[in-house]
PDB file of C-alpha atoms in Angstrom:
ATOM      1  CA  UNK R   1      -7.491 -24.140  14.993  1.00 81.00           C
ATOM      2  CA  UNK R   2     -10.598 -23.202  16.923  1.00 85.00           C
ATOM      3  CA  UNK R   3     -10.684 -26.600  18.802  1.00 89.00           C
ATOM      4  CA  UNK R   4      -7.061 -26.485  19.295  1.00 88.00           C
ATOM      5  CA  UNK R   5      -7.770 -22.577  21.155  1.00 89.00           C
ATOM      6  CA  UNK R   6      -9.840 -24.039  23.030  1.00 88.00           C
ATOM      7  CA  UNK R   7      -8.022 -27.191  24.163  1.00 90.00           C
ATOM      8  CA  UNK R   8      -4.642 -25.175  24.715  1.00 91.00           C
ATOM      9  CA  UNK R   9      -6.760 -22.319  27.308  1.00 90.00           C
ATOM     10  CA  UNK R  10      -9.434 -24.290  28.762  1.00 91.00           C
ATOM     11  CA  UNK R  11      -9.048 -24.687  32.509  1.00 90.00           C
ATOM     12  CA  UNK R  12      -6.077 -21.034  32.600  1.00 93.00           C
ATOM     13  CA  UNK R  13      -6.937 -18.033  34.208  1.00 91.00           C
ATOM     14  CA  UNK R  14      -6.831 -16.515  31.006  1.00 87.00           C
ATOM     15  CA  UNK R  15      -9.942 -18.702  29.406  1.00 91.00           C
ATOM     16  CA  UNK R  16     -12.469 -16.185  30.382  1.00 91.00           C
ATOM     17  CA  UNK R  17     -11.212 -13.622  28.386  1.00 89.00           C
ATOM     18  CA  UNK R  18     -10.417 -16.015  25.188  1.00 89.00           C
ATOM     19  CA  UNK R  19     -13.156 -14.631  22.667  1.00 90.00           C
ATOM     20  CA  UNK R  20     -13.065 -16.803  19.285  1.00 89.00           C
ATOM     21  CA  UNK R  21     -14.783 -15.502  15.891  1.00 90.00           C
ATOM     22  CA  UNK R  22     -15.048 -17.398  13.217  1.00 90.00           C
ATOM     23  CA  UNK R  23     -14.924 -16.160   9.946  1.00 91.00           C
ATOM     24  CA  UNK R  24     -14.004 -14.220   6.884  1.00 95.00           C
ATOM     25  CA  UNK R  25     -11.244 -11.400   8.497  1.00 95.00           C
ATOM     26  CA  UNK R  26     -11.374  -9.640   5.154  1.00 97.00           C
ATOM     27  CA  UNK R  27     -15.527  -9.035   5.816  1.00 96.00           C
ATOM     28  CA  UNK R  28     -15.617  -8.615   9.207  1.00 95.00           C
ATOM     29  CA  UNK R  29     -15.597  -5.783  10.964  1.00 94.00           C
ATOM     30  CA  UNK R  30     -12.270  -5.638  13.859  1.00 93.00           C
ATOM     31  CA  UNK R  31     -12.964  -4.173  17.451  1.00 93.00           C
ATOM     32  CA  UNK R  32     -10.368  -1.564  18.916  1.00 95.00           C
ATOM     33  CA  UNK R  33      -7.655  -3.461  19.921  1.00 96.00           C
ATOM     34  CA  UNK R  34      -3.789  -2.429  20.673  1.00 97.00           C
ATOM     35  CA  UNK R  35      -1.322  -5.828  18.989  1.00 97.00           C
ATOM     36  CA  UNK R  36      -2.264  -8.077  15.843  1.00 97.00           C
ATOM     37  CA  UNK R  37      -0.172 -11.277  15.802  1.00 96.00           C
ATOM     38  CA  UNK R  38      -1.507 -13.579  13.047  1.00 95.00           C
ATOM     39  CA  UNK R  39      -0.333 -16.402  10.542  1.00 92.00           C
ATOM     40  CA  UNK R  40      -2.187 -15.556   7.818  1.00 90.00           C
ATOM     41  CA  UNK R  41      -3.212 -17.358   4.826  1.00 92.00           C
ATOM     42  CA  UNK R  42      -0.476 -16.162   2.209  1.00 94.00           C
ATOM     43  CA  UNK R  43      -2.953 -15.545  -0.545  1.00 96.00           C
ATOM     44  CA  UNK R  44      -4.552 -13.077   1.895  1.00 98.00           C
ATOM     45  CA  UNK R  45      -1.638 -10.789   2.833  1.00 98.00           C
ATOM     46  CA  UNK R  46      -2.057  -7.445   0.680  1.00 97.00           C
ATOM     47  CA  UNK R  47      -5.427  -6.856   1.109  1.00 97.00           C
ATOM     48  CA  UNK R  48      -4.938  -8.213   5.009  1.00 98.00           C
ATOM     49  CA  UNK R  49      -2.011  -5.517   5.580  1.00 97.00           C
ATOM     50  CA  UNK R  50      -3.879  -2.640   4.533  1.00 94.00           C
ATOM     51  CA  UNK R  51      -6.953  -3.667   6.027  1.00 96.00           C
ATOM     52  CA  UNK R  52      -5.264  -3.168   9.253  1.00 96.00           C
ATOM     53  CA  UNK R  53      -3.082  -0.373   7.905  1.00 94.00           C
ATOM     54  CA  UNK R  54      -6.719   1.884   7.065  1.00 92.00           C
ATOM     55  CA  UNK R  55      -8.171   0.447  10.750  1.00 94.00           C
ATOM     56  CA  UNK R  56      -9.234   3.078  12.994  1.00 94.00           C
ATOM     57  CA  UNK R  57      -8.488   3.665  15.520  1.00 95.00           C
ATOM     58  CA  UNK R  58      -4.679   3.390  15.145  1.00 95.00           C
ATOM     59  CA  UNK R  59      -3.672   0.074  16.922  1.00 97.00           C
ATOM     60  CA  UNK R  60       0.383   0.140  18.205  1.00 97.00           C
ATOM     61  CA  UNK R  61       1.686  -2.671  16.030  1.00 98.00           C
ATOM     62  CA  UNK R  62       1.294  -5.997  14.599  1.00 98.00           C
ATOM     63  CA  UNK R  63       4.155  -8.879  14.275  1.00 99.00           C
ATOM     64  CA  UNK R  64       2.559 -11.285  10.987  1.00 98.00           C
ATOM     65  CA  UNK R  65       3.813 -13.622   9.171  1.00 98.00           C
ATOM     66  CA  UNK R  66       4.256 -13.593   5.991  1.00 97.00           C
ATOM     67  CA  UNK R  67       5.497 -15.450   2.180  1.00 97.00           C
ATOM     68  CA  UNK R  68       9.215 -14.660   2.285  1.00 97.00           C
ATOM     69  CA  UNK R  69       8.736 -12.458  -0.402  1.00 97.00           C
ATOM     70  CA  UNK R  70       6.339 -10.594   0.185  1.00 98.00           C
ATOM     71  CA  UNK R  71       7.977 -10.021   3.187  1.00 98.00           C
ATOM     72  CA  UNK R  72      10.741  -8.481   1.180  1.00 98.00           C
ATOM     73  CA  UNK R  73       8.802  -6.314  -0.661  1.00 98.00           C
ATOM     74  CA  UNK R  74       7.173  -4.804   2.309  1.00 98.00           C
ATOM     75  CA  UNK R  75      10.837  -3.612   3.782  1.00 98.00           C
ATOM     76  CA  UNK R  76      12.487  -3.047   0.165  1.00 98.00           C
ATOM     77  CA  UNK R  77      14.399  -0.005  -0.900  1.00 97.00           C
ATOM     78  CA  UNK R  78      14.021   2.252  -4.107  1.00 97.00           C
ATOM     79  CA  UNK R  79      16.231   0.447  -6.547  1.00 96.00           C
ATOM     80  CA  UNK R  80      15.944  -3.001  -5.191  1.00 96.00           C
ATOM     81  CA  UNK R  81      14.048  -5.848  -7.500  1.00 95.00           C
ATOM     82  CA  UNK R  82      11.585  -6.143  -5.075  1.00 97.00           C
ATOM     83  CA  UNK R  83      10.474  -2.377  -4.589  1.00 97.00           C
ATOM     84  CA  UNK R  84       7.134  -1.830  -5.514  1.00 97.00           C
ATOM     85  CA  UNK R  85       3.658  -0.408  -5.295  1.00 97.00           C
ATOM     86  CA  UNK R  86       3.108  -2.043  -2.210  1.00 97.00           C
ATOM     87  CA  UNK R  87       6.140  -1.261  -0.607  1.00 98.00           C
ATOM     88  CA  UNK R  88       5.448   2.540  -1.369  1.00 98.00           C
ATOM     89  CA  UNK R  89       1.957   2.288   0.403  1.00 97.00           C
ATOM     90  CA  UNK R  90       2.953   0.447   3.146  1.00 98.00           C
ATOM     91  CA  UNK R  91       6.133   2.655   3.770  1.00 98.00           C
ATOM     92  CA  UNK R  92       3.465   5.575   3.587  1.00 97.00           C
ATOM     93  CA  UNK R  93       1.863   4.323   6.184  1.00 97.00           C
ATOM     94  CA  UNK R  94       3.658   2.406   8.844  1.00 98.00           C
ATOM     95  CA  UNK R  95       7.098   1.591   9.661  1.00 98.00           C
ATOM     96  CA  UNK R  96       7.945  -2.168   8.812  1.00 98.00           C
ATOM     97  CA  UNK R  97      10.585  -4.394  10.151  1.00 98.00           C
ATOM     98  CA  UNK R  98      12.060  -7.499   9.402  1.00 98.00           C
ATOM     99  CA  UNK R  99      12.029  -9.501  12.334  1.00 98.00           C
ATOM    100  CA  UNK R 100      13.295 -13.237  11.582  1.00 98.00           C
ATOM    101  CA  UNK R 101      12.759 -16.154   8.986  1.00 97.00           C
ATOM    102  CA  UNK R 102      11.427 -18.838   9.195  1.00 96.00           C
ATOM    103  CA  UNK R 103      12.386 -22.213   7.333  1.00 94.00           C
ATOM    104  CA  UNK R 104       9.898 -24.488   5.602  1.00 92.00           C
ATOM    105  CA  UNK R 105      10.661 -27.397   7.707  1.00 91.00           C
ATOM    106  CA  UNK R 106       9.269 -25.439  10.856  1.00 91.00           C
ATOM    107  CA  UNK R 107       5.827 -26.530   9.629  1.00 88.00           C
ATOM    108  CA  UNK R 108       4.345 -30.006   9.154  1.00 87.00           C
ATOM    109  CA  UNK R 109       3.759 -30.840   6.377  1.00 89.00           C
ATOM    110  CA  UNK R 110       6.414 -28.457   4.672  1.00 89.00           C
ATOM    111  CA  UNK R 111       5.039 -25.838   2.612  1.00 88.00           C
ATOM    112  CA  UNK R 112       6.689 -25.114  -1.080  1.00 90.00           C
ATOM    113  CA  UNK R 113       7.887 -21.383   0.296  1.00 92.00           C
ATOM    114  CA  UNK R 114      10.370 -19.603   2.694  1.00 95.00           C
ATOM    115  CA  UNK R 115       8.482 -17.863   5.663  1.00 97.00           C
ATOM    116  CA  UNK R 116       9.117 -14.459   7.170  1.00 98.00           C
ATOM    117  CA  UNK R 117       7.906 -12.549  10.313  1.00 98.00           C
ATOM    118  CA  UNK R 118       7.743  -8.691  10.139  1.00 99.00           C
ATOM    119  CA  UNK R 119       6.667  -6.241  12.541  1.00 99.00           C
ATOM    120  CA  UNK R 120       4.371  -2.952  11.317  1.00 98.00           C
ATOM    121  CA  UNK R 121       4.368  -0.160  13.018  1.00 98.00           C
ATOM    122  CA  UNK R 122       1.540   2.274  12.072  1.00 97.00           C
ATOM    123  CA  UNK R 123       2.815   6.127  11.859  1.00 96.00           C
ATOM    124  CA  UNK R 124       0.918   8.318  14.250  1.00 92.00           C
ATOM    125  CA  UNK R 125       0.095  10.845  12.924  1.00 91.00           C
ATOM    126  CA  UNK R 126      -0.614   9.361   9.433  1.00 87.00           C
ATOM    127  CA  UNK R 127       0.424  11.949   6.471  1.00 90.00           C
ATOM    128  CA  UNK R 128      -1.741  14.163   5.731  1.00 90.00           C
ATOM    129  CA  UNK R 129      -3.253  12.638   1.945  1.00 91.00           C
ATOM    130  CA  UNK R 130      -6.023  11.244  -0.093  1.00 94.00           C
ATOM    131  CA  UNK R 131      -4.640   7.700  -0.090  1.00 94.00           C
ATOM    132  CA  UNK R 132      -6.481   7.061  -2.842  1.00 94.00           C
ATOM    133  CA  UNK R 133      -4.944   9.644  -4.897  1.00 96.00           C
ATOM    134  CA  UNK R 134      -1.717   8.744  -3.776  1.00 97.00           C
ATOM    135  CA  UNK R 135      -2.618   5.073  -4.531  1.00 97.00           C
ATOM    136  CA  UNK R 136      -3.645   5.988  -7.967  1.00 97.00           C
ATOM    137  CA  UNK R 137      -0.672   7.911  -8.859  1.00 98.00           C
ATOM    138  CA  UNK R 138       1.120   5.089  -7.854  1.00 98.00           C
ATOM    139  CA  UNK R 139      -0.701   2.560  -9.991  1.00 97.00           C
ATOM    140  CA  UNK R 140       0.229   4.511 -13.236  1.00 97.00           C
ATOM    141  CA  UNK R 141       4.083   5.104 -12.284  1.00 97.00           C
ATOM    142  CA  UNK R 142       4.660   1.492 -11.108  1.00 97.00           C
ATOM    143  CA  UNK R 143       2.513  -0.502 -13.908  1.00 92.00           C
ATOM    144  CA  UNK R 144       5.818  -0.674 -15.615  1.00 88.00           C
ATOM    145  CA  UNK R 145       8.117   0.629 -12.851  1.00 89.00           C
ATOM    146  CA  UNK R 146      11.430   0.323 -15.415  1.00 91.00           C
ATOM    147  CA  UNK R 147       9.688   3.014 -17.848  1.00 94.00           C
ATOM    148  CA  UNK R 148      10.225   6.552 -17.595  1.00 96.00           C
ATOM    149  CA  UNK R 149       7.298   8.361 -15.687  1.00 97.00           C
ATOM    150  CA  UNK R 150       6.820  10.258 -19.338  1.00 96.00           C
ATOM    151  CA  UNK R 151       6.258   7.015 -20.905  1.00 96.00           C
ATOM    152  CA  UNK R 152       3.775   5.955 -18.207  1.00 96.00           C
ATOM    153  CA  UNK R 153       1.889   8.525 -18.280  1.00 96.00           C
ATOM    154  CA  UNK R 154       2.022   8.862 -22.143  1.00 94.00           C
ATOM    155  CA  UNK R 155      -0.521   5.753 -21.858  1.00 95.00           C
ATOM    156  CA  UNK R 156      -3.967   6.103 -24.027  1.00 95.00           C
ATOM    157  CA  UNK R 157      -5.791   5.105 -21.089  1.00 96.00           C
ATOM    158  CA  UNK R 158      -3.813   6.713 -18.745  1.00 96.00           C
ATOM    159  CA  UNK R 159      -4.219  10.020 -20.175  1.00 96.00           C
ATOM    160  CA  UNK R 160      -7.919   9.558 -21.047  1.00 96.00           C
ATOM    161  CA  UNK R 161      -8.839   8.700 -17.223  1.00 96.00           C
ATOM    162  CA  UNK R 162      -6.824  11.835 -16.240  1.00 96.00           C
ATOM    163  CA  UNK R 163      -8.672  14.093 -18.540  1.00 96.00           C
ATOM    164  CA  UNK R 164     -12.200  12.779 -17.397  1.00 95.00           C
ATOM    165  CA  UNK R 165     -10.628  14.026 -13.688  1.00 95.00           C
ATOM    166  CA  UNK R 166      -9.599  17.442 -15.015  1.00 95.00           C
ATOM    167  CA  UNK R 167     -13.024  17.865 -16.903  1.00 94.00           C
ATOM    168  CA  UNK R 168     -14.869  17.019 -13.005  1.00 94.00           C
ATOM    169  CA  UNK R 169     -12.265  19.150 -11.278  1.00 93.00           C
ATOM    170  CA  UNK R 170     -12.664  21.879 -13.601  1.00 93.00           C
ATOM    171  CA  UNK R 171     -16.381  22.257 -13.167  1.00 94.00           C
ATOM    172  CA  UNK R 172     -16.165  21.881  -9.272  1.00 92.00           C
ATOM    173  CA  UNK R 173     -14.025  25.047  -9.403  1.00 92.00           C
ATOM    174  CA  UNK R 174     -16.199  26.734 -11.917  1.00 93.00           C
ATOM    175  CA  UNK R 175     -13.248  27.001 -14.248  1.00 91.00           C
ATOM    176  CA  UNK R 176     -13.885  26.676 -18.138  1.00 91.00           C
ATOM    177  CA  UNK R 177     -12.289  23.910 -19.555  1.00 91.00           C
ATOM    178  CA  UNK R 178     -10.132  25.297 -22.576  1.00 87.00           C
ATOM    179  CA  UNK R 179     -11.157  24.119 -26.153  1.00 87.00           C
ATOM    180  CA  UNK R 180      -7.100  23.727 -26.997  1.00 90.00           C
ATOM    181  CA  UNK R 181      -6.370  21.820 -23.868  1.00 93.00           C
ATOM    182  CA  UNK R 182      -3.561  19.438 -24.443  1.00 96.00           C
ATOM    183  CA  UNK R 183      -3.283  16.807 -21.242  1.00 96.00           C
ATOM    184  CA  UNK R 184       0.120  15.133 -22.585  1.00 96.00           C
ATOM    185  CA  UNK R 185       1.779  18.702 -22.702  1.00 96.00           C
ATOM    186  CA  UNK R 186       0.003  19.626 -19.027  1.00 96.00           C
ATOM    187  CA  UNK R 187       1.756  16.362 -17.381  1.00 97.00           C
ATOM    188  CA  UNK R 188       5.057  16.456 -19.765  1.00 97.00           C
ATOM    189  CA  UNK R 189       4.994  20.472 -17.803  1.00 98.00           C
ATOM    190  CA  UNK R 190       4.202  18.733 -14.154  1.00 98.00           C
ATOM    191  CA  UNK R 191       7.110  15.788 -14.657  1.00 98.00           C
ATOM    192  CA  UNK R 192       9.776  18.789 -15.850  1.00 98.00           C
ATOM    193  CA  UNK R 193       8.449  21.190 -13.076  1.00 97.00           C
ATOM    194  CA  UNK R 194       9.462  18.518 -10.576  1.00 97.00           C
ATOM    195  CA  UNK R 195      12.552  17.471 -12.831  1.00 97.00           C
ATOM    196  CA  UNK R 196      11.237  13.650 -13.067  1.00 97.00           C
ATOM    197  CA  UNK R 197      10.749  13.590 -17.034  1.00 95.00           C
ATOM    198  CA  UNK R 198      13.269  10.919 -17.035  1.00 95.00           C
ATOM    199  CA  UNK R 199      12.541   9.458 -13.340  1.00 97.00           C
ATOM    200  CA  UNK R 200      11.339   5.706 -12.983  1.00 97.00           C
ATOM    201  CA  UNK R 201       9.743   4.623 -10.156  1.00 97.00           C
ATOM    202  CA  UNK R 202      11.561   1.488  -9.511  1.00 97.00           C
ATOM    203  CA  UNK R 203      13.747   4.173  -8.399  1.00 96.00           C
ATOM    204  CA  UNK R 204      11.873   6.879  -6.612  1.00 97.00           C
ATOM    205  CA  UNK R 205      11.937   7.605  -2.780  1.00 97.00           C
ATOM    206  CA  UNK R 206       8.765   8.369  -1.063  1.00 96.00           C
ATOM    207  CA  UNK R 207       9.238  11.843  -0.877  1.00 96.00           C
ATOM    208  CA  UNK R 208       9.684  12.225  -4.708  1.00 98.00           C
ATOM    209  CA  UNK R 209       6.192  10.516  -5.173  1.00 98.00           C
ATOM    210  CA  UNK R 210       4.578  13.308  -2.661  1.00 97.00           C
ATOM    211  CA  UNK R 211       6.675  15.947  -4.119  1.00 97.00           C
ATOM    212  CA  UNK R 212       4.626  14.563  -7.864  1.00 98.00           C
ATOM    213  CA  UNK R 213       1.857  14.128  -6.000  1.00 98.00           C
ATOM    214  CA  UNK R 214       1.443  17.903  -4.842  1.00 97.00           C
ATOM    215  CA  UNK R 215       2.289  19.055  -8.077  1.00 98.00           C
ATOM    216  CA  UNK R 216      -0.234  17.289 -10.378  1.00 98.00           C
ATOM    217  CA  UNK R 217      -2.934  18.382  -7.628  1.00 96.00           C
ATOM    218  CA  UNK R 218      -1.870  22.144  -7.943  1.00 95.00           C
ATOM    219  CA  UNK R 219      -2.382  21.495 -11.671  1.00 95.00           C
ATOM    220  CA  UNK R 220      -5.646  20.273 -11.616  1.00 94.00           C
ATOM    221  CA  UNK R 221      -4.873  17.187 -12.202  1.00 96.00           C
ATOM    222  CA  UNK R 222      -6.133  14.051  -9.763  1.00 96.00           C
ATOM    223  CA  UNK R 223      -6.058  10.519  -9.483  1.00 95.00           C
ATOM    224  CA  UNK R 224      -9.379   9.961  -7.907  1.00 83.00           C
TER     225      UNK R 224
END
């Protein structure tokens, strides 16, 4: 690819300005810069989309191309197969398009799997959230996104991580912790408050997963 750079802008106006970095782009550290378009290695894509997606400063878009599906997932809706907990992250924080596909045949040799291209647009501003709490309430409602948010969170080592984060939260905000506490009745009261005892998040818009969000924080309760 590098030689091919090269080959393809050597002897252009535009040479002097081609800068070429080899390298891992997970590791390395990415300058300002305004437009991403990449081909990525497939096996690379999550961690490459929110890479970009937690860059600052906020660049204007990026047009990538993607594993068919996990192209899908990135522009699925609640209720579709492919909805998931990356589709609620990156929905969080950018607005994705679809932009074409692209057949196997279009590269030589052919691979195995369907290609898509998909534009992300970065909101600006960016909610105003711990992404890592909202990524960690996430990862409990969507580890089996066909249960019942009850039965997720019902989880031994669900409710044991969340009760190590009440016991922290409590002694930041010099509040004793009761002797009787029950955390299964505290989030059973949370997921009625917010009438999502029966909810599943295979299902859930993006507002219903803030509207959870806010109301486990107000009850002491975190995710990080």
């Amino acid at each position: 690819m590098v030689a091919e750079l090269h080959k393809r802008f050597q002897g252009t106006p535009l040479y002097s300005k081609l800068d070429i970095r080899i390298g891992d782009v997970l590791k390395a550290t990415l300058p300002a810069f305004d437009v991403c378009v990449a081909n990525l290695p497939y096996q690379i894509s999550s961690p490459f989309v929110f890479k970009l997606l937690l860059h600052r400063p906020i660049f204007r878009c990026a047009v990538l191309m993607f594993q068919q599906e996990f192209a899908q997932r990135l522009v699925a809706k609640p209720g579709s197969k492919l909805y998931c907990r990356l589709t609620v992250n990156t929905q969080l924080l950018a607005k994705v398009d679809h932009l074409m596909k692209v057949g196997k045949n279009n590269f030589k040799p052919p691979p195995k799997v369907e290609s898509s291209v998909v534009r992300i647009e970065p909101r600006n501003p960016l909610p105003n959230i711990n992404f890592q709490e909202w990524d960690g309430l996430l990862r409990i409602a969507f580890v089996r996104k066909s249960k019942t948010l009850l039965a997720a969170f019902k989880q031994t080592a669900v409710m044991k991580t969340l009760l190590t984060n009440y016991r922290v939260w409590c002694a930041k905000h010099n509040r004793k912790f009761p002797e009787d506490f029950d955390m299964k009745a505290k989030v059973e009261a949370v997921l009625e408050e917010c009438g999502m005892l029966q909810s599943r998040a295979r299902s859930m818009e993006q507002e219903d997963f803030m509207k959870l969000l806010l109301a486990f924080n107000k009850a002491g309760i975190h995710f990080s």
